[in-house]
Amino acid sequence: MNYFQLFQVPAQFDLDLTELGTRYLELQRNFHPDNFASASERDRLLAVQQAANINDAYHSLKQPLLRAEHLLALRGVKISHEQRSFTDTVFLMQQMELRELLADILHSTDPYALIDEAEQQIQQQKKLLLKQLAYALDANQPEQDLLAADIIRKLKFFFKLQHELELIEQQLQD
Amino acid sequence: MALLQIAEPGQSAAPHQHKLAAGIDLGTTNSLVATVRSGEAKTLFNSSGDDMVPSVVRYTADAVQVGKVAQQSAVSDPHNTISSVKRLMGRGFAEIMSLPHKLPYQLVDQQGLVAIETAQGIKNPVEVSAEILATLADTASQTLGGELTGVVITVPAYFDDAQRQATKDAAKLAGLTVLRLLNEPTAAALAYGLDSGQEGVIAVYDLGGGTFDISILRLKRGVFEVLATGGDSALGGDDFDHAIVDWLQQQSGETELSHQSLRQHLQLAREIKEQLSSQASYSFVLPTAKGGLSLSLSREELDSLILPLVRRTIRACKQSLRDAGVETDDVAQVVLVGGSTRVPLVRSLVAEFFQAEPLTSIDPDKVVAIGAAIQANVLVGNKSDADTLLLDVIPLSLGLETMGGLVEKIIPRNTIIPVARAQEFTTFKDGQTAMSLHVLQGERELVADCRSLAQFNLTNIPPMAAGGAHIRVTFQVDADGLLSVTAQEKSSGVSASIQVKPSYGLTDDQVATMIQSSMQYAKHDMQLRLLREQQVEASRVWEAVSAAISADAHLLGAAELLEIEQALSELKQLSQSDDTAAIKAAIDKTNHITDDFAARRMDNSIRQALQGHKVDEV
């Protein structure tokens, strides 16, 4: 299913999220099962499935990583979820340093300073990669699409690091 | 400060179209029923003049009492008088036995489920709740002068699948049609916010008798989006009472309390709590084995007794704001729900945390029932111009057990429902022909720490090398938050599906047996009820397909149209008959013939929904 088509928005990475949200609510207003509370059983079931599709589509387009993956899938490029080794040594070094930084936080005398530092580095890298991703996807060329797939894999590592950082922060607060 | 108001101006459906619908707040301590009449949502009063019915059921040898009359026997007949049954809904026996506070009746293990030994034999929580629901529905149909078409029942936002399912089963047992299970805080927000034009983030702080819920909602253009829900399904005003009871026991030096004196202490504790909501200190006499003991408690002392409990609610608020991704500053309104929010310490700590004066203009005990009534009125079709969309989220993550006793999350909590998500798994042994699936709900990583919802097997997988089979497991959650799971091996098409209810719920058969065996439904009634159900469904199908034809006949070929029309006229004829099986067959036939048509219409209307939007913009 082409989610961009479903919401009638242009099939591109740079999306107007406000417009997407408006379209989404409009569709849900029509297809939410609540509209079918007195309908026949079959129609109620259809409505549940339809509303679930709409929710899933919205979920996938709202988040940049999932949106990029969907865009690539429509172009026939699949992101392999299996472990694939990275040849980019700069990226690998960066990951190792950030991991060490995260490991130090809980033992540090000033953990919040380290959190801020990690947060800043992660945000910076994410921003940079997202920019590169937008650029690669906009080109709409096979070799650029493969590059985009690579960037998505890298971004996932940063999103994961950010999640771990949040957990550490919570641990500190509790 | 701008107060939100119940706003349903000029709402009056033509009398012949008006269907009777009610909202039911099935509470831990009290339950209420409300309905919309002449455009206004109001709670309904029973023949004794009460709208708040204590959620208490008493079983005597030959009768069942519900509400105030049952509560009055709580002290004299503790074993047969069941209160706070909501705490037991959808729970396992072992789980309840591990709770810190002992319940004053005989609990028994009914195939892993908790049940209660009474003068009328073993009763499970679903049966007890059904008595309360039936009593409330009676009040409604007597006041409104007719049978209810449907009801909206509220549940704590935190209720898991088993607890929601148990609530729905109770309604079924009481002979009610459930239009929707609605989260309590969402209902409260509906009561305050609908059509008011108010926008922004709203925190609903609901401290009832037995549950605490905090919901962070966003109101935008009449749409309620639940950003996050949190809370504690085992924390409430009852715990305040228990804290006071503990204090009373310290004063009297009595270490063991009999069932009867525990009841007495609890009643006294409630009295103390209520008195201290309006006065600074309270003097009373505690009955003990050695006679009455004169005591007094000040509000400061009470505050220090319950402070740890209230602090726990504030911590949950903090967590929910974090989950919602909003700051305290973003919260525009705070709605208070539940009788326990009358406690001054609760109000002041909530106001302090959210830095906002909470909304209290609607009675915190009634606000949920009122919201449910408003939604019931919409769902039953009385409000034709309604364009309120109520988006809910799933309160707890759903997942599957994987290797090593770990849980793989399939649908994370706070995902908007309805939702369907699929995940692929594979076999890990050569020639493996079966796979066991264990469905879990909860946030923790280990299977042992999550709620087990169901276990089922996918068998007859064709033998292949390890990793060769691709098993696609699909979780679907409907708008009530109820889960169904299907599993399919892709290459062979072998499939298995389950309506998730076993581990902590009743099976469909058990519910059917309960309906049959209950005194309310003799066998003849049961058959009549089944016939009525099919007749109603037949007329729904007839109406829906007829409307579809008049709207979209152009989507049909001439032959298709003829076939459908024939099926419809057969259905219409049969729907008047008393042949349940024949009606059902005619419904199935009509559904089957119109499956393609329905799918085409759905696709078409999706396109139209957005095309309309574009035309508007131009």
mmCIF file of N, CA and C in Angstrom, chain B residues 193-298:
data_model
loop_
_atom_site.group_PDB
_atom_site.id
_atom_site.type_symbol
_atom_site.label_atom_id
_atom_site.label_comp_id
_atom_site.label_asym_id
_atom_site.label_seq_id
_atom_site.Cartn_x
_atom_site.Cartn_y
_atom_site.Cartn_z
ATOM 1 N N GLY B 193 -15.141 18.929 27.825
ATOM 2 C CA GLY B 193 -14.556 19.647 26.708
ATOM 3 C C GLY B 193 -15.291 19.643 25.400
ATOM 4 N N LEU B 194 -16.240 18.760 25.216
ATOM 5 C CA LEU B 194 -16.848 18.591 23.905
ATOM 6 C C LEU B 194 -17.465 19.887 23.398
ATOM 7 N N ASP B 195 -17.183 20.200 22.134
ATOM 8 C CA ASP B 195 -17.777 21.354 21.450
ATOM 9 C C ASP B 195 -17.450 22.695 22.113
ATOM 10 N N SER B 196 -16.545 22.714 23.041
ATOM 11 C CA SER B 196 -16.306 23.967 23.747
ATOM 12 C C SER B 196 -15.307 24.851 23.006
ATOM 13 N N GLY B 197 -14.656 24.278 22.013
ATOM 14 C CA GLY B 197 -13.670 25.053 21.274
ATOM 15 C C GLY B 197 -12.353 25.178 22.010
ATOM 16 N N GLN B 198 -12.298 24.556 23.176
ATOM 17 C CA GLN B 198 -11.075 24.603 23.974
ATOM 18 C C GLN B 198 -9.990 23.742 23.317
ATOM 19 N N GLU B 199 -8.792 24.269 23.210
ATOM 20 C CA GLU B 199 -7.717 23.467 22.633
ATOM 21 C C GLU B 199 -6.547 23.409 23.587
ATOM 22 N N GLY B 200 -5.735 22.380 23.453
ATOM 23 C CA GLY B 200 -4.532 22.289 24.247
ATOM 24 C C GLY B 200 -4.415 20.975 24.986
ATOM 25 N N VAL B 201 -3.357 20.885 25.794
ATOM 26 C CA VAL B 201 -3.092 19.651 26.523
ATOM 27 C C VAL B 201 -3.884 19.650 27.827
ATOM 28 N N ILE B 202 -4.522 18.535 28.105
ATOM 29 C CA ILE B 202 -5.311 18.402 29.324
ATOM 30 C C ILE B 202 -4.838 17.198 30.116
ATOM 31 N N ALA B 203 -4.660 17.379 31.402
ATOM 32 C CA ALA B 203 -4.311 16.253 32.260
ATOM 33 C C ALA B 203 -5.562 15.858 33.038
ATOM 34 N N VAL B 204 -5.916 14.578 32.976
ATOM 35 C CA VAL B 204 -7.061 14.097 33.737
ATOM 36 C C VAL B 204 -6.526 13.251 34.896
ATOM 37 N N TYR B 205 -6.718 13.761 36.087
ATOM 38 C CA TYR B 205 -6.223 13.108 37.301
ATOM 39 C C TYR B 205 -7.418 12.424 37.961
ATOM 40 N N ASP B 206 -7.434 11.118 37.918
ATOM 41 C CA ASP B 206 -8.605 10.358 38.373
ATOM 42 C C ASP B 206 -8.219 9.450 39.538
ATOM 43 N N LEU B 207 -8.576 9.884 40.727
ATOM 44 C CA LEU B 207 -8.295 9.071 41.902
ATOM 45 C C LEU B 207 -9.627 8.581 42.460
ATOM 46 N N GLY B 208 -9.936 7.338 42.116
ATOM 47 C CA GLY B 208 -11.193 6.759 42.566
ATOM 48 C C GLY B 208 -10.978 5.952 43.827
ATOM 49 N N GLY B 209 -11.904 5.025 44.079
ATOM 50 C CA GLY B 209 -11.788 4.206 45.262
ATOM 51 C C GLY B 209 -10.639 3.213 45.165
ATOM 52 N N GLY B 210 -10.493 2.593 43.988
ATOM 53 C CA GLY B 210 -9.510 1.530 43.878
ATOM 54 C C GLY B 210 -8.479 1.688 42.794
ATOM 55 N N THR B 211 -8.608 2.736 41.990
ATOM 56 C CA THR B 211 -7.672 2.883 40.886
ATOM 57 C C THR B 211 -7.228 4.323 40.760
ATOM 58 N N PHE B 212 -6.009 4.485 40.282
ATOM 59 C CA PHE B 212 -5.531 5.817 39.947
ATOM 60 C C PHE B 212 -5.131 5.846 38.475
ATOM 61 N N ASP B 213 -5.662 6.811 37.760
ATOM 62 C CA ASP B 213 -5.302 6.987 36.360
ATOM 63 C C ASP B 213 -4.885 8.413 36.127
ATOM 64 N N ILE B 214 -3.818 8.559 35.367
ATOM 65 C CA ILE B 214 -3.488 9.890 34.882
ATOM 66 C C ILE B 214 -3.435 9.788 33.362
ATOM 67 N N SER B 215 -4.155 10.673 32.707
ATOM 68 C CA SER B 215 -4.147 10.667 31.249
ATOM 69 C C SER B 215 -3.764 12.038 30.753
ATOM 70 N N ILE B 216 -2.914 12.037 29.760
ATOM 71 C CA ILE B 216 -2.548 13.293 29.128
ATOM 72 C C ILE B 216 -3.219 13.301 27.759
ATOM 73 N N LEU B 217 -4.170 14.204 27.587
ATOM 74 C CA LEU B 217 -4.946 14.268 26.347
ATOM 75 C C LEU B 217 -4.622 15.553 25.606
ATOM 76 N N ARG B 218 -4.771 15.480 24.289
ATOM 77 C CA ARG B 218 -4.688 16.722 23.534
ATOM 78 C C ARG B 218 -6.021 16.938 22.840
ATOM 79 N N LEU B 219 -6.587 18.099 23.038
ATOM 80 C CA LEU B 219 -7.847 18.451 22.401
ATOM 81 C C LEU B 219 -7.544 19.386 21.251
ATOM 82 N N LYS B 220 -8.003 18.988 20.073
ATOM 83 C CA LYS B 220 -7.724 19.823 18.913
ATOM 84 C C LYS B 220 -8.878 19.675 17.955
ATOM 85 N N ARG B 221 -9.504 20.752 17.613
ATOM 86 C CA ARG B 221 -10.633 20.749 16.684
ATOM 87 C C ARG B 221 -11.635 19.639 17.028
ATOM 88 N N GLY B 222 -11.971 19.529 18.276
ATOM 89 C CA GLY B 222 -12.958 18.531 18.680
ATOM 90 C C GLY B 222 -12.435 17.122 18.703
ATOM 91 N N VAL B 223 -11.155 16.948 18.466
ATOM 92 C CA VAL B 223 -10.586 15.604 18.470
ATOM 93 C C VAL B 223 -9.829 15.365 19.770
ATOM 94 N N PHE B 224 -10.151 14.265 20.422
ATOM 95 C CA PHE B 224 -9.433 13.899 21.632
ATOM 96 C C PHE B 224 -8.342 12.915 21.263
ATOM 97 N N GLU B 225 -7.112 13.318 21.455
ATOM 98 C CA GLU B 225 -6.031 12.387 21.217
ATOM 99 C C GLU B 225 -5.411 12.086 22.571
ATOM 100 N N VAL B 226 -5.277 10.822 22.891
ATOM 101 C CA VAL B 226 -4.672 10.466 24.160
ATOM 102 C C VAL B 226 -3.171 10.380 23.935
ATOM 103 N N LEU B 227 -2.437 11.314 24.491
ATOM 104 C CA LEU B 227 -0.987 11.327 24.280
ATOM 105 C C LEU B 227 -0.312 10.266 25.127
ATOM 106 N N ALA B 228 -0.823 10.061 26.330
ATOM 107 C CA ALA B 228 -0.234 9.045 27.191
ATOM 108 C C ALA B 228 -1.186 8.728 28.331
ATOM 109 N N THR B 229 -1.109 7.518 28.797
ATOM 110 C CA THR B 229 -1.869 7.165 29.989
ATOM 111 C C THR B 229 -0.931 6.471 30.950
ATOM 112 N N GLY B 230 -1.214 6.633 32.222
ATOM 113 C CA GLY B 230 -0.395 5.958 33.216
ATOM 114 C C GLY B 230 -1.206 5.831 34.479
ATOM 115 N N GLY B 231 -0.575 5.386 35.520
ATOM 116 C CA GLY B 231 -1.285 5.286 36.778
ATOM 117 C C GLY B 231 -0.958 4.006 37.493
ATOM 118 N N ASP B 232 -1.882 3.586 38.319
ATOM 119 C CA ASP B 232 -1.667 2.419 39.153
ATOM 120 C C ASP B 232 -3.031 1.780 39.367
ATOM 121 N N SER B 233 -3.198 0.549 38.874
ATOM 122 C CA SER B 233 -4.518 -0.066 38.957
ATOM 123 C C SER B 233 -4.797 -0.600 40.361
ATOM 124 N N ALA B 234 -3.876 -0.423 41.271
ATOM 125 C CA ALA B 234 -4.110 -0.872 42.642
ATOM 126 C C ALA B 234 -3.787 0.229 43.648
ATOM 127 N N LEU B 235 -4.242 1.438 43.351
ATOM 128 C CA LEU B 235 -4.028 2.551 44.267
ATOM 129 C C LEU B 235 -5.248 3.466 44.222
ATOM 130 N N GLY B 236 -5.810 3.766 45.374
ATOM 131 C CA GLY B 236 -6.987 4.632 45.389
ATOM 132 C C GLY B 236 -7.386 5.018 46.794
ATOM 133 N N GLY B 237 -8.564 5.601 46.882
ATOM 134 C CA GLY B 237 -9.070 6.057 48.168
ATOM 135 C C GLY B 237 -9.182 4.925 49.180
ATOM 136 N N ASP B 238 -9.423 3.690 48.704
ATOM 137 C CA ASP B 238 -9.449 2.532 49.606
ATOM 138 C C ASP B 238 -8.143 2.432 50.382
ATOM 139 N N ASP B 239 -7.040 2.770 49.704
ATOM 140 C CA ASP B 239 -5.737 2.685 50.360
ATOM 141 C C ASP B 239 -5.587 3.752 51.435
ATOM 142 N N PHE B 240 -6.211 4.918 51.207
ATOM 143 C CA PHE B 240 -6.254 5.942 52.261
ATOM 144 C C PHE B 240 -6.951 5.331 53.481
ATOM 145 N N ASP B 241 -8.105 4.655 53.216
ATOM 146 C CA ASP B 241 -8.865 4.045 54.304
ATOM 147 C C ASP B 241 -8.010 3.026 55.062
ATOM 148 N N HIS B 242 -7.284 2.209 54.289
ATOM 149 C CA HIS B 242 -6.445 1.192 54.925
ATOM 150 C C HIS B 242 -5.332 1.833 55.749
ATOM 151 N N ALA B 243 -4.797 2.957 55.244
ATOM 152 C CA ALA B 243 -3.750 3.659 55.992
ATOM 153 C C ALA B 243 -4.312 4.148 57.333
ATOM 154 N N ILE B 244 -5.571 4.628 57.287
ATOM 155 C CA ILE B 244 -6.199 5.095 58.529
ATOM 156 C C ILE B 244 -6.474 3.903 59.454
ATOM 157 N N VAL B 245 -6.919 2.783 58.864
ATOM 158 C CA VAL B 245 -7.169 1.578 59.664
ATOM 159 C C VAL B 245 -5.889 1.136 60.373
ATOM 160 N N ASP B 246 -4.764 1.163 59.641
ATOM 161 C CA ASP B 246 -3.488 0.797 60.258
ATOM 162 C C ASP B 246 -3.189 1.689 61.461
ATOM 163 N N TRP B 247 -3.481 2.994 61.280
ATOM 164 C CA TRP B 247 -3.243 3.956 62.363
ATOM 165 C C TRP B 247 -4.157 3.639 63.555
ATOM 166 N N LEU B 248 -5.445 3.331 63.243
ATOM 167 C CA LEU B 248 -6.402 2.993 64.307
ATOM 168 C C LEU B 248 -5.916 1.786 65.097
ATOM 169 N N GLN B 249 -5.379 0.811 64.355
ATOM 170 C CA GLN B 249 -4.897 -0.414 65.000
ATOM 171 C C GLN B 249 -3.724 -0.128 65.919
ATOM 172 N N GLN B 250 -2.843 0.792 65.460
ATOM 173 C CA GLN B 250 -1.715 1.194 66.308
ATOM 174 C C GLN B 250 -2.221 1.801 67.614
ATOM 175 N N GLN B 251 -3.292 2.615 67.490
ATOM 176 C CA GLN B 251 -3.823 3.282 68.673
ATOM 177 C C GLN B 251 -4.436 2.277 69.647
ATOM 178 N N SER B 252 -5.166 1.274 69.079
ATOM 179 C CA SER B 252 -5.866 0.341 69.964
ATOM 180 C C SER B 252 -4.960 -0.787 70.424
ATOM 181 N N GLY B 253 -3.857 -1.001 69.716
ATOM 182 C CA GLY B 253 -2.947 -2.069 70.062
ATOM 183 C C GLY B 253 -3.452 -3.451 69.674
ATOM 184 N N GLU B 254 -4.581 -3.503 68.929
ATOM 185 C CA GLU B 254 -5.093 -4.803 68.490
ATOM 186 C C GLU B 254 -4.295 -5.268 67.272
ATOM 187 N N THR B 255 -3.745 -6.481 67.367
ATOM 188 C CA THR B 255 -2.920 -6.943 66.262
ATOM 189 C C THR B 255 -3.745 -7.642 65.186
ATOM 190 N N GLU B 256 -4.708 -8.456 65.617
ATOM 191 C CA GLU B 256 -5.531 -9.183 64.648
ATOM 192 C C GLU B 256 -6.944 -8.622 64.668
ATOM 193 N N LEU B 257 -7.495 -8.355 63.472
ATOM 194 C CA LEU B 257 -8.871 -7.891 63.415
ATOM 195 C C LEU B 257 -9.736 -8.975 62.779
ATOM 196 N N SER B 258 -10.908 -9.212 63.345
ATOM 197 C CA SER B 258 -11.836 -10.145 62.726
ATOM 198 C C SER B 258 -12.409 -9.472 61.481
ATOM 199 N N HIS B 259 -13.026 -10.289 60.598
ATOM 200 C CA HIS B 259 -13.635 -9.722 59.408
ATOM 201 C C HIS B 259 -14.573 -8.591 59.775
ATOM 202 N N GLN B 260 -15.358 -8.849 60.814
ATOM 203 C CA GLN B 260 -16.384 -7.881 61.184
ATOM 204 C C GLN B 260 -15.771 -6.577 61.695
ATOM 205 N N SER B 261 -14.734 -6.698 62.546
ATOM 206 C CA SER B 261 -14.181 -5.442 63.051
ATOM 207 C C SER B 261 -13.352 -4.728 61.984
ATOM 208 N N LEU B 262 -12.797 -5.494 61.029
ATOM 209 C CA LEU B 262 -12.112 -4.847 59.912
ATOM 210 C C LEU B 262 -13.107 -3.972 59.144
ATOM 211 N N ARG B 263 -14.308 -4.528 58.937
ATOM 212 C CA ARG B 263 -15.378 -3.760 58.273
ATOM 213 C C ARG B 263 -15.707 -2.485 59.051
ATOM 214 N N GLN B 264 -15.853 -2.662 60.371
ATOM 215 C CA GLN B 264 -16.188 -1.515 61.220
ATOM 216 C C GLN B 264 -15.100 -0.445 61.138
ATOM 217 N N HIS B 265 -13.855 -0.907 61.211
ATOM 218 C CA HIS B 265 -12.729 0.022 61.137
ATOM 219 C C HIS B 265 -12.731 0.766 59.807
ATOM 220 N N LEU B 266 -13.020 0.019 58.718
ATOM 221 C CA LEU B 266 -13.003 0.643 57.395
ATOM 222 C C LEU B 266 -14.091 1.707 57.276
ATOM 223 N N GLN B 267 -15.272 1.409 57.842
ATOM 224 C CA GLN B 267 -16.355 2.389 57.792
ATOM 225 C C GLN B 267 -15.990 3.645 58.573
ATOM 226 N N LEU B 268 -15.365 3.428 59.725
ATOM 227 C CA LEU B 268 -14.940 4.560 60.548
ATOM 228 C C LEU B 268 -13.878 5.382 59.798
ATOM 229 N N ALA B 269 -12.947 4.673 59.157
ATOM 230 C CA ALA B 269 -11.866 5.341 58.419
ATOM 231 C C ALA B 269 -12.446 6.253 57.342
ATOM 232 N N ARG B 270 -13.460 5.758 56.636
ATOM 233 C CA ARG B 270 -14.107 6.544 55.586
ATOM 234 C C ARG B 270 -14.731 7.815 56.169
ATOM 235 N N GLU B 271 -15.374 7.619 57.311
ATOM 236 C CA GLU B 271 -16.024 8.753 57.980
ATOM 237 C C GLU B 271 -14.980 9.811 58.354
ATOM 238 N N ILE B 272 -13.870 9.340 58.910
ATOM 239 C CA ILE B 272 -12.801 10.263 59.324
ATOM 240 C C ILE B 272 -12.284 11.039 58.110
ATOM 241 N N LYS B 273 -12.038 10.305 57.022
ATOM 242 C CA LYS B 273 -11.502 10.915 55.806
ATOM 243 C C LYS B 273 -12.455 11.988 55.278
ATOM 244 N N GLU B 274 -13.744 11.659 55.246
ATOM 245 C CA GLU B 274 -14.715 12.616 54.716
ATOM 246 C C GLU B 274 -14.828 13.848 55.611
ATOM 247 N N GLN B 275 -14.841 13.623 56.918
ATOM 248 C CA GLN B 275 -14.947 14.749 57.848
ATOM 249 C C GLN B 275 -13.749 15.683 57.719
ATOM 250 N N LEU B 276 -12.560 15.076 57.560
ATOM 251 C CA LEU B 276 -11.354 15.897 57.514
ATOM 252 C C LEU B 276 -11.182 16.628 56.182
ATOM 253 N N SER B 277 -12.075 16.365 55.218
ATOM 254 C CA SER B 277 -12.043 17.137 53.980
ATOM 255 C C SER B 277 -12.610 18.529 54.204
ATOM 256 N N SER B 278 -13.458 18.677 55.246
ATOM 257 C CA SER B 278 -14.062 19.989 55.477
ATOM 258 C C SER B 278 -13.671 20.591 56.821
ATOM 259 N N GLN B 279 -13.116 19.800 57.731
ATOM 260 C CA GLN B 279 -12.708 20.386 59.010
ATOM 261 C C GLN B 279 -11.279 20.013 59.381
ATOM 262 N N ALA B 280 -10.711 20.773 60.324
ATOM 263 C CA ALA B 280 -9.282 20.653 60.615
ATOM 264 C C ALA B 280 -8.958 19.468 61.515
ATOM 265 N N SER B 281 -9.928 19.049 62.353
ATOM 266 C CA SER B 281 -9.672 17.844 63.129
ATOM 267 C C SER B 281 -11.009 17.185 63.477
ATOM 268 N N TYR B 282 -10.945 15.911 63.837
ATOM 269 C CA TYR B 282 -12.177 15.148 64.027
ATOM 270 C C TYR B 282 -12.010 14.198 65.217
ATOM 271 N N SER B 283 -13.009 14.213 66.115
ATOM 272 C CA SER B 283 -12.984 13.315 67.279
ATOM 273 C C SER B 283 -14.017 12.217 67.095
ATOM 274 N N PHE B 284 -13.664 11.019 67.527
ATOM 275 C CA PHE B 284 -14.554 9.882 67.310
ATOM 276 C C PHE B 284 -14.253 8.808 68.352
ATOM 277 N N VAL B 285 -15.102 7.781 68.375
ATOM 278 C CA VAL B 285 -14.906 6.668 69.310
ATOM 279 C C VAL B 285 -14.628 5.394 68.515
ATOM 280 N N LEU B 286 -13.473 4.774 68.804
ATOM 281 C CA LEU B 286 -13.116 3.529 68.124
ATOM 282 C C LEU B 286 -13.577 2.344 68.962
ATOM 283 N N PRO B 287 -14.479 1.494 68.420
ATOM 284 C CA PRO B 287 -14.910 0.332 69.192
ATOM 285 C C PRO B 287 -13.803 -0.728 69.210
ATOM 286 N N THR B 288 -13.422 -1.174 70.381
ATOM 287 C CA THR B 288 -12.411 -2.232 70.478
ATOM 288 C C THR B 288 -12.972 -3.350 71.358
ATOM 289 N N ALA B 289 -12.191 -4.433 71.479
ATOM 290 C CA ALA B 289 -12.629 -5.575 72.299
ATOM 291 C C ALA B 289 -12.821 -5.143 73.752
ATOM 292 N N LYS B 290 -12.012 -4.146 74.193
ATOM 293 C CA LYS B 290 -12.090 -3.704 75.590
ATOM 294 C C LYS B 290 -13.038 -2.530 75.762
ATOM 295 N N GLY B 291 -13.848 -2.221 74.732
ATOM 296 C CA GLY B 291 -14.774 -1.088 74.821
ATOM 297 C C GLY B 291 -14.347 0.060 73.937
ATOM 298 N N GLY B 292 -15.067 1.139 73.991
ATOM 299 C CA GLY B 292 -14.815 2.277 73.111
ATOM 300 C C GLY B 292 -13.568 3.054 73.521
ATOM 301 N N LEU B 293 -12.819 3.520 72.503
ATOM 302 C CA LEU B 293 -11.602 4.282 72.747
ATOM 303 C C LEU B 293 -11.779 5.653 72.087
ATOM 304 N N SER B 294 -11.728 6.726 72.898
ATOM 305 C CA SER B 294 -11.919 8.063 72.340
ATOM 306 C C SER B 294 -10.632 8.564 71.705
ATOM 307 N N LEU B 295 -10.728 8.971 70.447
ATOM 308 C CA LEU B 295 -9.530 9.403 69.725
ATOM 309 C C LEU B 295 -9.852 10.649 68.910
ATOM 310 N N SER B 296 -8.805 11.324 68.458
ATOM 311 C CA SER B 296 -9.044 12.381 67.484
ATOM 312 C C SER B 296 -7.871 12.444 66.517
ATOM 313 N N LEU B 297 -8.175 12.875 65.306
ATOM 314 C CA LEU B 297 -7.150 12.939 64.259
ATOM 315 C C LEU B 297 -7.238 14.319 63.605
ATOM 316 N N SER B 298 -6.088 14.938 63.382
ATOM 317 C CA SER B 298 -6.099 16.244 62.719
ATOM 318 C C SER B 298 -5.822 16.065 61.239
#
